[in-house]
mmCIF file of C-alpha atoms in Angstrom:
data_model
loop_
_atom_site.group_PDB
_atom_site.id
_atom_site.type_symbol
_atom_site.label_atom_id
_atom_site.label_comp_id
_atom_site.label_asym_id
_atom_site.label_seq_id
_atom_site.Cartn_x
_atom_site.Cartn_y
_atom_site.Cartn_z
ATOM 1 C CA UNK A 1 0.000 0.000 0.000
ATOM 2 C CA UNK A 2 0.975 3.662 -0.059
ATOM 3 C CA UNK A 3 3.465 4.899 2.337
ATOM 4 C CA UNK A 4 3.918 9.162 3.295
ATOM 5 C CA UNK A 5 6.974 9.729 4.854
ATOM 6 C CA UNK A 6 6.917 13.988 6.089
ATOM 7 C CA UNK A 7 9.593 15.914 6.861
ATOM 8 C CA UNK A 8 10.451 17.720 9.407
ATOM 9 C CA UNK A 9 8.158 16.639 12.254
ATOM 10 C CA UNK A 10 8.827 20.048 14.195
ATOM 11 C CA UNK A 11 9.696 23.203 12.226
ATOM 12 C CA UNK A 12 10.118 27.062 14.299
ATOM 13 C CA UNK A 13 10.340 29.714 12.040
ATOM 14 C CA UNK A 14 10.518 33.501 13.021
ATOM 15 C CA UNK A 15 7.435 35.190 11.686
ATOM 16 C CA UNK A 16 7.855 36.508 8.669
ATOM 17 C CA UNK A 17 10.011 34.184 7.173
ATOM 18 C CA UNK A 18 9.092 30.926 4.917
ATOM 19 C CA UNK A 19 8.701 27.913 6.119
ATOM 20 C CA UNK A 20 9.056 24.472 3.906
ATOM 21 C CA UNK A 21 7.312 21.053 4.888
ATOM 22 C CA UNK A 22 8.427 17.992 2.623
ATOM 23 C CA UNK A 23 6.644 15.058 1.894
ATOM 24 C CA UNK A 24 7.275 11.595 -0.430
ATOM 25 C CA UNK A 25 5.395 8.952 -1.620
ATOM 26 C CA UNK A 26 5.888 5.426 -2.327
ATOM 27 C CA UNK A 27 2.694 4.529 -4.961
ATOM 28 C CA UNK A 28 3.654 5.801 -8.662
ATOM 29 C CA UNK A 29 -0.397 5.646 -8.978
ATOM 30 C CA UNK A 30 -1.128 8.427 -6.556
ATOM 31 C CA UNK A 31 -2.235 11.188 -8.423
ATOM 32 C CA UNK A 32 -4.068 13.488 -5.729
ATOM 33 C CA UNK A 33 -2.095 15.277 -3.026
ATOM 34 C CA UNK A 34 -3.519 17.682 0.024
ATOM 35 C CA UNK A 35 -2.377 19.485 2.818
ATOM 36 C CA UNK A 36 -4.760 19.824 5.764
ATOM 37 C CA UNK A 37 -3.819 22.087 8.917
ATOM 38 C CA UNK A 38 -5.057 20.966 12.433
ATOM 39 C CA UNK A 39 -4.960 23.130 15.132
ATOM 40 C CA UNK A 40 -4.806 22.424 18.804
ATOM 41 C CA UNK A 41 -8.433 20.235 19.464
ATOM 42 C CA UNK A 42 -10.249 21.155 15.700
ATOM 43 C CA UNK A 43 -10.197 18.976 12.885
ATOM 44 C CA UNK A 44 -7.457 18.821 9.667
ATOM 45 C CA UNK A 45 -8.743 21.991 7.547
ATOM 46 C CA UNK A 46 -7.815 21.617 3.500
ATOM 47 C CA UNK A 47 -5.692 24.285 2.733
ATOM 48 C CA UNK A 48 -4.427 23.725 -0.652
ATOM 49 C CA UNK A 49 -4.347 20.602 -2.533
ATOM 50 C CA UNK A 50 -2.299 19.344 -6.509
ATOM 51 C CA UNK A 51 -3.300 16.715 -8.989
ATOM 52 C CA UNK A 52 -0.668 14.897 -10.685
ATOM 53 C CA UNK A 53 -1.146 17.059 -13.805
ATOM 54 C CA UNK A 54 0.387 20.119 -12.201
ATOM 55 C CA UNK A 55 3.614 20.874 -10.814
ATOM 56 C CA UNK A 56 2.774 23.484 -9.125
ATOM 57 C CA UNK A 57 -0.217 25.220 -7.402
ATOM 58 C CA UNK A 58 -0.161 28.496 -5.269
ATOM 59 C CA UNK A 59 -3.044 30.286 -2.929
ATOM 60 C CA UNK A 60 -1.947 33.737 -1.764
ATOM 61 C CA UNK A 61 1.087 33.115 0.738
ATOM 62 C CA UNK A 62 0.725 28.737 0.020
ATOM 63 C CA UNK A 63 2.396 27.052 -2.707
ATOM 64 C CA UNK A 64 2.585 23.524 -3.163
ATOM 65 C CA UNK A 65 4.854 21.853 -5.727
ATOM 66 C CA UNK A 66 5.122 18.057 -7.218
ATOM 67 C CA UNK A 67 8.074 16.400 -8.836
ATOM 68 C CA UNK A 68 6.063 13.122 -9.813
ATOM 69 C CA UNK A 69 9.604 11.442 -11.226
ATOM 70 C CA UNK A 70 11.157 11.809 -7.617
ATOM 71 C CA UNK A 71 7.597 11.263 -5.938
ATOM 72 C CA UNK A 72 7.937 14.193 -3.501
ATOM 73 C CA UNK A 73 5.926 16.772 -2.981
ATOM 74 C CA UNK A 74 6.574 20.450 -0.628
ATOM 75 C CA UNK A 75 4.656 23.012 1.052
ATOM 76 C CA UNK A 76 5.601 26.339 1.164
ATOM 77 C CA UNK A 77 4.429 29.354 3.028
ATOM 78 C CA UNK A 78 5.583 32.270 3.364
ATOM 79 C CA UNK A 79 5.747 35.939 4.944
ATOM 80 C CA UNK A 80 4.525 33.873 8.255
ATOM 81 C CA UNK A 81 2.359 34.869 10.359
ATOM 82 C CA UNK A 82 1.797 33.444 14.169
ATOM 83 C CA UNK A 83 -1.425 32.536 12.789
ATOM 84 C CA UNK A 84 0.031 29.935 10.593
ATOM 85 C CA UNK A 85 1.530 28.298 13.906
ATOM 86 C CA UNK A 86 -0.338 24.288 13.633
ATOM 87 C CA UNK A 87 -0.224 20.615 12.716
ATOM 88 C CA UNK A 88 0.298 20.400 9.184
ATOM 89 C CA UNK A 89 -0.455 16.887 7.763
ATOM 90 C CA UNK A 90 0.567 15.960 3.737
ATOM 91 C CA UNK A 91 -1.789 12.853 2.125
ATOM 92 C CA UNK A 92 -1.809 11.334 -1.133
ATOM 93 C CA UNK A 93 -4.440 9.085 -2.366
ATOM 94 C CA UNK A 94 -4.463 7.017 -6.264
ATOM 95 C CA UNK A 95 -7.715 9.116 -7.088
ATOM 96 C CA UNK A 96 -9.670 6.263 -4.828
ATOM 97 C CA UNK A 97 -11.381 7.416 -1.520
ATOM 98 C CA UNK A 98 -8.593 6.423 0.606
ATOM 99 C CA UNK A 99 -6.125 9.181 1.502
ATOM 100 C CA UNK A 100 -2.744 8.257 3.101
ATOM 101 C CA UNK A 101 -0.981 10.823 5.730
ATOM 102 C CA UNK A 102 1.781 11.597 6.587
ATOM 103 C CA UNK A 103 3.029 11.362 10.440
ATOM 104 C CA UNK A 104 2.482 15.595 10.507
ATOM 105 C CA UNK A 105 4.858 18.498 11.234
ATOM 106 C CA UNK A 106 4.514 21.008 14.138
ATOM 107 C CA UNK A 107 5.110 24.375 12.813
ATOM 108 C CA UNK A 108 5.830 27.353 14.954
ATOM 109 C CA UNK A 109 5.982 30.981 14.326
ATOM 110 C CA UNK A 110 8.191 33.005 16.726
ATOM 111 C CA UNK A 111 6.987 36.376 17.203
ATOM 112 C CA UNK B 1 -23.938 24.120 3.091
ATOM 113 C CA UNK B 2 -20.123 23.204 3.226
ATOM 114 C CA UNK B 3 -19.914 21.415 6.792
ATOM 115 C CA UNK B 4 -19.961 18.538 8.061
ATOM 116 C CA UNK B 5 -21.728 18.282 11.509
ATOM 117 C CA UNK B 6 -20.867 15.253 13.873
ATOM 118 C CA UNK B 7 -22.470 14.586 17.210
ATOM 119 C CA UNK B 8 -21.734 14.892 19.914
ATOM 120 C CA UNK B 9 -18.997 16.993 20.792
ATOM 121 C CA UNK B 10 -17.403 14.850 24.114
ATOM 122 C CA UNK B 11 -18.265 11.521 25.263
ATOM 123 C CA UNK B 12 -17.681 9.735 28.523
ATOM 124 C CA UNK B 13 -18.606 5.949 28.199
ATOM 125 C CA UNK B 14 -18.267 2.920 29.802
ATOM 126 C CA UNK B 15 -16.680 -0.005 28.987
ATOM 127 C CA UNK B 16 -20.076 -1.958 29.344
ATOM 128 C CA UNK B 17 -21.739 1.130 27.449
ATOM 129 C CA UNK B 18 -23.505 1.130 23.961
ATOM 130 C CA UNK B 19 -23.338 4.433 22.208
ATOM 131 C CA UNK B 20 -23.489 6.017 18.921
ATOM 132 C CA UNK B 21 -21.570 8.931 17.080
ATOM 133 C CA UNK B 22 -23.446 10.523 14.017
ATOM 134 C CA UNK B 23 -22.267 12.485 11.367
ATOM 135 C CA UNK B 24 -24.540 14.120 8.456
ATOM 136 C CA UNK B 25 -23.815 16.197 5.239
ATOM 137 C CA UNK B 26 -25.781 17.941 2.832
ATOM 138 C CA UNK B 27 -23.153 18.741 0.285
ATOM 139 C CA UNK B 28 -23.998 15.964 -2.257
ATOM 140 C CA UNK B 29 -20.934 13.572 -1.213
ATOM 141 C CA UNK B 30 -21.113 10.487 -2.396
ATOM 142 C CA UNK B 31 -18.286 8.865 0.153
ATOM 143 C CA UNK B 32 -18.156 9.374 3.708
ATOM 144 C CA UNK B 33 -15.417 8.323 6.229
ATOM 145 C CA UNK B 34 -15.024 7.442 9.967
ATOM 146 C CA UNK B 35 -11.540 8.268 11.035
ATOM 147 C CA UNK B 36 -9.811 8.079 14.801
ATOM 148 C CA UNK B 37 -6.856 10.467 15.669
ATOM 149 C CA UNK B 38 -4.415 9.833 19.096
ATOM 150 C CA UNK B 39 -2.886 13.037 20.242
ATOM 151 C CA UNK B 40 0.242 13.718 18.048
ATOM 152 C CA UNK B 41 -0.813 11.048 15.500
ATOM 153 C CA UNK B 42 -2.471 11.519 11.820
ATOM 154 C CA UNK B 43 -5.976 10.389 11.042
ATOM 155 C CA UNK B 44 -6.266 6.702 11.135
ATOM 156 C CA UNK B 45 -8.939 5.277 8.297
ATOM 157 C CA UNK B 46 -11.147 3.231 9.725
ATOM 158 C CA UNK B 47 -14.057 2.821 7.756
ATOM 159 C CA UNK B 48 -15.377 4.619 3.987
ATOM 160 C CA UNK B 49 -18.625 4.061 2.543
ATOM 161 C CA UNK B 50 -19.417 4.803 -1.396
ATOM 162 C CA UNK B 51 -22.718 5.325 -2.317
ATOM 163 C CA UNK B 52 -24.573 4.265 0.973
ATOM 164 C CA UNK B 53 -22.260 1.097 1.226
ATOM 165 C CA UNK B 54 -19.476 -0.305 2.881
ATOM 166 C CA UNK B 55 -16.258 -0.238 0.482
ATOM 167 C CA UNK B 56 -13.225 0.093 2.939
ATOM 168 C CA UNK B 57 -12.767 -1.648 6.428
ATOM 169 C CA UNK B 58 -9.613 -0.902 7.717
ATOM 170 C CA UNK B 59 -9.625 -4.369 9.854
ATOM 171 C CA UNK B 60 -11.347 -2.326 12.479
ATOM 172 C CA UNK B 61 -12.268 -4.212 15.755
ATOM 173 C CA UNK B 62 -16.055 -5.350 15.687
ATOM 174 C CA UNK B 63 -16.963 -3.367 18.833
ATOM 175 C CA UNK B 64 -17.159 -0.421 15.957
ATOM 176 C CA UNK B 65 -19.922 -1.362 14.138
ATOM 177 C CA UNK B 66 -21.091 1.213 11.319
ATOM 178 C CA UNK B 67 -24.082 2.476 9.730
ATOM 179 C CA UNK B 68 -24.709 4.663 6.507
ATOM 180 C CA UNK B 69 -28.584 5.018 6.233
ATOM 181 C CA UNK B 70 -28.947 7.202 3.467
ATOM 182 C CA UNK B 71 -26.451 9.646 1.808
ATOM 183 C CA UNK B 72 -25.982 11.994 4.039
ATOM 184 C CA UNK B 73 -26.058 10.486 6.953
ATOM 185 C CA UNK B 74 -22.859 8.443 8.716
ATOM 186 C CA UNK B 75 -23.465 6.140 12.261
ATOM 187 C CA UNK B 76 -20.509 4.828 14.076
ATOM 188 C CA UNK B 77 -22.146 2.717 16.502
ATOM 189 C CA UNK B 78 -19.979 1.709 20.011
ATOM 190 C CA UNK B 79 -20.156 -0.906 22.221
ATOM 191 C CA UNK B 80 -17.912 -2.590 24.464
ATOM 192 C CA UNK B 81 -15.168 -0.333 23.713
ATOM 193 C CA UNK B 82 -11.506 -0.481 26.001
ATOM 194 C CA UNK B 83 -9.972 2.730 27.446
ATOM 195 C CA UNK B 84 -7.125 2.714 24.831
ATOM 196 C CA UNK B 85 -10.025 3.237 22.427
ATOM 197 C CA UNK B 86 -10.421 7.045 23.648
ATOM 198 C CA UNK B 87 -9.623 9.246 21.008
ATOM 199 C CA UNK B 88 -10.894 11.692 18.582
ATOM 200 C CA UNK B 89 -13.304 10.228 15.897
ATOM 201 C CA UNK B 90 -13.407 12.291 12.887
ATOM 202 C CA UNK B 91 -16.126 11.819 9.988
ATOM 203 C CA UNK B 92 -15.004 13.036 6.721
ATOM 204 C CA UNK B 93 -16.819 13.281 3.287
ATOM 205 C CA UNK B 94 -15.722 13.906 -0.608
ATOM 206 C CA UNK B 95 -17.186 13.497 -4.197
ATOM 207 C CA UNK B 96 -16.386 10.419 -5.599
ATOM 208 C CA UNK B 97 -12.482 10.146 -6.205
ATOM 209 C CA UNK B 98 -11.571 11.608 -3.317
ATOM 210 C CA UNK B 99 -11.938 15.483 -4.225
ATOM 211 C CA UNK B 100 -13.404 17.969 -1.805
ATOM 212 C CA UNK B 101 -12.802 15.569 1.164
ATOM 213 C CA UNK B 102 -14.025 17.996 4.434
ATOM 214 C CA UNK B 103 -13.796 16.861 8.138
ATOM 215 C CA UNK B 104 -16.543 17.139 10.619
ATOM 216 C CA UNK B 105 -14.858 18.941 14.183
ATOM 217 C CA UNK B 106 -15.235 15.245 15.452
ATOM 218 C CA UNK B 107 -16.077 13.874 18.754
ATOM 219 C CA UNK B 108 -13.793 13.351 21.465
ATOM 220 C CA UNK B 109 -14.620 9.907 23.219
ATOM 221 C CA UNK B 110 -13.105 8.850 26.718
ATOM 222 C CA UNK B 111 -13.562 5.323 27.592
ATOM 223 C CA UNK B 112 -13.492 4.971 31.488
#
């Protein structure tokens, strides 16, 4: 089955600057990729997802890019804001209903 | 209507308990999920149900016993559950294929 591997699992950035959250895959099928943000007690929130037909995708300060040949696939946000401070969680699913996550990275945004 | 609601919020049960978590949406998904998160862990798939019927069990223990009644509506029904079972139990819905997948807030369950 499909196996997300997420890197790193804790990640402090001073606000304002970028932060980068990396993710790989192990199914050459999967063709679907989101990122979800949890914060402390509320469920995983979508925040930006790719489709295996586009290397690249952005939403005001997210991007999120694909290199299908290497099977990884990034987050990026930047000009951070101590809002952005979470759980952020990478999946990938084959285009079936069953999303795989990642183990999820604990970002931080120092004031 | 882009939610998905799930009742209720907190539960306390008992090990000899029978209870029931519900989840409903109303945006047309054709797939709807039962999920359980640990603190510090990812979602963990238990169960997914396309078009009103069962199409994924994640070999989930048989004291979770669920329920899709119509399209919109999601049952995970409880009984006999173990302490280690407390957890967050997330519902989750999408079109077919997977897009649009939304999480309900979930329900926090302690098993005492």
């Amino acid at each position: 089955g499909e196996n997300v591997e997420q890197h790193p699992s804790t990640l402090s950035v001073q606000e304002g600057d970028s932060a980068v959250i990396k993710c790989t895959y192990s199914d050459s099928a999967s063709n679907y990729f989101p990122w979800y943000k949890q914060e402390l007690g509320k469920r995983p929130q979508l925040i930006i997802d790719i489709r295996s037909n586009v290397g690249e995708k952005k939403d005001q300060r997210i991007a999120v890019t694909l290199n299908k040949t290497a099977k990884h696939f990034s987050l990026h946000i930047t000009e951070t804001q101590p809002e952005d401070s979470a759980v952020y969680f990478c999946a990938a699913s084959t285009g079936n209903e069953k999303l795989t996550f990642g183990t999820g990275t604990r970002l931080t945004i120092i004031p | 209507d882009t939610e998905v609601t799930q009742t209720p919020k907190h539960l306390v049960m008992g090990m000899t308990n029978k209870k029931s978590l519900k989840c409903e949406q109303h945006m047309g998904h054709r797939a709807m999920y039962w999920y359980k998160q640990k603190a510090k862990k990812p979602p963990e798939l238990m169960f997914v149900y396309s078009y009103e019927k069962l199409s994924i069990n994640e070999s989930v223990p048989s004291r979770f016993s669920p329920e899709c009644p119509n399209s919109s509506l999601l049952n995970l029904h409880l009984h006999a559950l173990q302490p280690e079972d407390s957890a967050l139990y997330l519902c989750a819905s999408s079109q077919w294929g997977g897009a649009g997948y939304t999480f309900g807030s979930g329900t926090r369950l302690t098993v005492v």
